[in-house]
Short mmCIF file of C-alpha atoms in Angstrom, two decimals:
data_model
loop_
_atom_site.label_atom_id
_atom_site.label_comp_id
_atom_site.label_asym_id
_atom_site.label_seq_id
_atom_site.Cartn_x
_atom_site.Cartn_y
_atom_site.Cartn_z
CA ASP A 1 -30.13 2.80 -15.24
CA LEU A 2 -29.35 2.77 -11.49
CA SER A 3 -28.45 -0.95 -11.46
CA ARG A 4 -25.28 0.07 -13.44
CA VAL A 5 -24.34 2.77 -11.09
CA ILE A 6 -22.05 2.78 -7.99
CA VAL A 7 -22.42 5.47 -5.39
CA VAL A 8 -19.43 5.98 -3.06
CA LEU A 9 -20.62 7.69 0.18
CA PRO A 10 -18.87 8.86 3.27
CA THR A 11 -20.67 6.34 5.62
CA TYR A 12 -22.91 3.30 5.56
CA ARG A 13 -25.51 5.36 7.33
CA ALA A 14 -25.70 7.74 4.37
CA ARG A 15 -26.95 4.80 2.18
CA LEU A 16 -30.18 4.48 4.31
CA PHE A 17 -31.05 8.03 3.54
CA LEU A 18 -30.15 7.89 -0.09
CA MET A 19 -32.25 4.70 -0.52
CA ARG A 20 -35.20 6.30 1.22
CA TYR A 21 -35.10 9.48 -1.05
CA LEU A 22 -34.69 7.26 -4.20
CA HIS A 23 -37.51 5.09 -3.20
CA THR A 24 -39.63 8.27 -2.83
CA LEU A 25 -38.62 9.63 -6.21
CA LYS A 26 -39.23 6.25 -7.92
CA GLY A 27 -42.69 5.76 -6.21
CA GLY A 28 -42.13 2.03 -5.93
CA ALA A 29 -39.61 -0.87 -6.37
CA PHE A 30 -36.46 -0.22 -8.44
CA TRP A 31 -33.12 -1.62 -9.13
CA ALA A 32 -30.86 0.21 -6.57
CA PRO A 33 -27.46 1.46 -7.27
CA ARG A 34 -24.46 -0.30 -5.51
CA CYS A 35 -23.59 1.99 -2.53
CA MET A 36 -20.18 1.60 -0.70
CA ILE A 37 -17.83 3.63 1.26
CA LEU A 38 -14.51 4.71 -0.30
CA PRO A 39 -12.29 2.02 1.32
CA ASP A 40 -14.72 -0.68 -0.04
CA TRP A 41 -14.55 0.81 -3.54
CA VAL A 42 -10.74 0.74 -3.31
CA ARG A 43 -10.93 -2.90 -2.45
CA SER A 44 -13.20 -3.73 -5.28
CA VAL A 45 -10.63 -2.41 -7.90
CA LEU A 46 -7.52 -3.92 -6.07
CA PRO A 47 -5.62 -6.82 -7.37
CA GLY A 48 -5.17 -8.15 -3.99
CA ARG A 49 -6.40 -7.40 -0.59
CA ILE A 50 -6.27 -5.18 2.49
CA GLY A 51 -4.39 -7.00 5.30
CA GLY A 52 -5.70 -7.67 8.65
CA GLU A 53 -4.28 -5.85 11.73
CA LEU A 54 -2.59 -8.90 13.17
CA GLU A 55 -1.23 -9.90 9.76
CA LEU A 56 0.35 -6.67 9.19
CA ILE A 57 1.82 -6.38 12.67
CA MET A 58 3.53 -9.66 12.25
CA ALA A 59 4.70 -8.73 8.75
CA MET A 60 6.17 -5.40 9.95
CA PHE A 61 7.93 -7.11 12.90
CA GLU A 62 9.30 -9.67 10.57
CA GLN A 63 10.78 -6.89 8.27
CA TYR A 64 12.01 -5.02 11.32
CA ARG A 65 13.95 -8.04 12.55
CA THR A 66 15.24 -9.60 9.39
CA VAL A 67 15.63 -6.63 6.75
CA VAL A 68 16.29 -3.75 9.08
CA GLU A 69 18.01 -5.94 11.74
CA GLY A 70 16.32 -4.12 14.64
CA THR A 71 16.93 -5.46 18.21
CA ASP A 72 13.74 -4.54 19.94
CA SER A 73 11.75 -7.31 21.35
CA PHE A 74 8.21 -8.00 20.10
CA GLU A 75 6.81 -6.33 23.19
CA THR A 76 8.73 -3.16 22.77
CA PHE A 77 7.96 -3.24 19.12
CA LEU A 78 4.40 -3.19 19.86
CA GLY A 79 4.84 -0.04 21.88
CA TRP A 80 5.80 1.98 18.93
CA TYR A 81 4.32 -0.05 16.08
CA ALA A 82 0.88 1.93 15.97
CA THR A 83 2.77 5.37 15.81
CA ALA A 84 5.03 4.03 13.05
CA LEU A 85 2.13 2.84 11.02
CA ARG A 86 0.29 5.96 11.31
CA ASP A 87 3.39 7.79 9.96
CA PHE A 88 3.86 5.31 7.15
CA ASN A 89 0.17 5.69 6.21
CA ASP A 90 0.45 9.52 6.21
CA VAL A 91 3.47 9.22 3.76
CA ASP A 92 1.60 6.91 1.42
CA ALA A 93 -1.71 8.95 1.60
CA ALA A 94 0.21 12.25 0.70
CA LEU A 95 2.24 10.32 -2.08
CA ALA A 96 5.35 11.66 -0.33
CA PRO A 97 8.68 10.33 -1.22
CA GLY A 98 9.80 8.23 1.60
CA LYS A 99 13.51 8.81 1.16
CA MET A 100 12.95 12.61 1.74
CA VAL A 101 10.42 12.13 4.54
CA PHE A 102 12.95 9.91 6.55
CA SER A 103 16.12 11.93 5.71
CA ASP A 104 18.82 12.82 8.05
CA LEU A 105 17.33 14.76 10.96
CA ARG A 106 20.13 17.41 10.49
CA ASN A 107 18.44 18.70 7.44
CA ILE A 108 14.93 19.11 8.97
CA ARG A 109 14.70 22.81 9.87
CA GLU A 110 11.45 22.39 11.79
CA ILE A 111 13.10 20.36 14.31
CA GLU A 112 16.11 22.75 14.42
CA ASN A 113 13.82 25.61 15.21
CA TRP A 114 11.68 23.77 17.70
CA ASP A 115 14.14 23.81 20.63
CA PRO A 116 17.62 24.69 19.44
CA GLU A 117 19.17 24.32 22.95
CA ALA A 118 17.92 20.84 23.31
CA TRP A 119 17.67 19.35 19.83
CA SER A 120 20.18 21.07 17.48
CA TYR A 121 21.57 18.40 15.22
CA ASN A 122 24.25 20.63 14.00
CA ARG A 123 26.14 20.66 17.44
CA ASN A 124 28.95 18.12 17.89
CA PRO A 125 29.08 15.93 19.87
CA LEU A 126 25.47 14.89 19.83
CA SER A 127 23.87 13.77 23.08
CA GLU A 128 23.19 10.16 23.90
CA THR A 129 19.60 10.84 23.42
CA GLN A 130 20.02 12.56 20.16
CA GLU A 131 22.26 9.75 18.84
CA ASP A 132 19.56 7.14 19.94
CA PHE A 133 16.84 9.11 18.18
CA LEU A 134 18.83 9.52 15.05
CA ARG A 135 19.49 5.73 14.93
CA PHE A 136 15.75 4.99 15.51
CA TRP A 137 14.75 7.57 12.77
CA LYS A 138 17.11 5.84 10.22
CA GLN A 139 15.66 2.50 11.15
CA LEU A 140 12.22 3.79 10.57
CA GLY A 141 13.02 4.83 7.02
CA ALA A 142 14.58 1.54 6.37
CA LEU A 143 11.46 -0.20 7.78
CA TYR A 144 9.13 1.91 5.72
CA HIS A 145 10.78 0.79 2.55
CA ALA A 146 11.11 -2.77 3.55
CA PHE A 147 7.40 -2.95 4.65
CA ALA A 148 6.27 -1.14 1.54
CA ALA A 149 7.99 -3.75 -0.67
CA TRP A 150 6.68 -6.65 1.27
CA GLN A 151 3.22 -5.35 0.83
CA ASP A 152 3.61 -4.85 -2.92
CA GLU A 153 5.23 -8.39 -3.32
CA GLN A 154 2.55 -10.04 -1.24
CA ALA A 155 -0.28 -8.00 -2.72
CA CYS A 156 -1.48 -7.29 0.70
CA TRP A 157 -1.64 -3.80 1.74
CA THR A 158 -2.68 -1.13 4.36
CA TYR A 159 -5.56 0.94 2.95
CA ALA A 160 -3.23 4.03 2.39
CA ARG A 161 -0.71 1.80 0.73
CA ALA A 162 -3.29 0.31 -1.48
CA ALA A 163 -4.63 3.68 -2.65
CA ARG A 164 -1.12 4.73 -3.38
CA PHE A 165 -0.22 1.57 -5.19
CA LEU A 166 -3.30 1.81 -7.41
CA SER A 167 -2.70 5.48 -8.13
CA GLU A 168 0.84 4.80 -9.34
CA ASN A 169 0.03 1.61 -11.20
CA PRO A 170 -3.04 2.35 -13.03
CA SER A 171 -2.74 -0.60 -15.37
CA VAL A 172 -3.36 -3.05 -12.47
CA ILE A 173 -6.92 -1.51 -11.69
CA GLN A 174 -9.60 -4.16 -12.13
CA LYS A 175 -12.13 -2.62 -14.38
CA GLU A 176 -15.67 -4.02 -13.60
CA ASP A 177 -18.07 -4.57 -16.44
CA GLY A 178 -21.66 -3.52 -15.92
CA VAL A 179 -20.81 -0.19 -14.38
CA ASP A 180 -21.60 2.97 -16.46
CA CYS A 181 -21.05 5.63 -13.78
CA ILE A 182 -19.58 6.13 -10.41
CA TYR A 183 -20.76 8.88 -8.17
CA PHE A 184 -18.56 10.16 -5.32
CA ALA A 185 -21.10 11.74 -3.05
CA GLY A 186 -20.93 13.91 0.09
CA ILE A 187 -17.29 12.91 0.95
CA ALA A 188 -15.64 15.84 2.80
CA GLY A 189 -11.99 15.26 1.67
CA TYR A 190 -9.82 13.03 -0.16
CA SER A 191 -6.15 12.24 0.41
CA ALA A 192 -3.68 12.97 -2.44
CA ALA A 193 -3.45 9.16 -3.26
CA GLU A 194 -7.34 9.03 -3.41
CA ARG A 195 -7.54 12.11 -5.58
CA LYS A 196 -5.01 10.56 -8.07
CA LEU A 197 -6.67 7.27 -8.09
CA ILE A 198 -10.04 8.73 -8.82
CA ARG A 199 -8.63 10.84 -11.64
CA THR A 200 -7.32 7.65 -13.00
CA ALA A 201 -10.81 5.90 -12.54
CA SER A 202 -12.35 8.61 -14.68
CA GLU A 203 -10.53 7.39 -17.58
CA LEU A 204 -12.19 3.98 -17.20
CA TRP A 205 -15.68 4.93 -16.10
CA LYS A 206 -17.75 8.14 -16.12
CA VAL A 207 -17.16 9.72 -12.79
CA GLU A 208 -19.37 12.30 -11.15
CA PHE A 209 -18.80 14.28 -7.84
CA VAL A 210 -21.65 15.47 -5.70
CA TRP A 211 -20.23 17.88 -2.97
CA ASP A 212 -21.81 18.04 0.51
CA ILE A 213 -22.23 21.93 0.21
CA ASP A 214 -23.41 22.00 3.81
#
């Protein structure tokens, strides 16, 4: 019964092709499955919402100024906001522990080996540039935790944080009645958070994968 099926596709354009082929197979009118892309499916089971860009910018700046006690102006903040948000999203998508990611740079061997003359954090005293970067890196870690806490409290998330929140709190997933099976079709790759979330979903619904073998 296709009316009780959800198909999660990589793009909206893929839906046009799927509907065309299903119509050919059915030979006439039929109840179509619900088709959506992965972020839309995550929204459908989320007990909250994905925040808008402006809302998330203002929320992160508020946490930066009040919780982290950062001193950058809003204009300066906007200069590094997008990069910080990408880093935060990468941490959440990978289900990485923030405390380890934003740990003391003296313990990160990749940076030690990158340019030991310029960036060795085992040398004392550190240069002014190194001291400034260390302070910023520590602030970034504090901001990640403050911003994540705000998202969870307000039930307003970035997509990556939403997928992580659902994967780590399966009891809050909103189970929709009238759905017998969910197909995840043609999606090339999944983040760690998405994989964990889909494994959890397989305990609530029948889940099938259709891989794009091309």
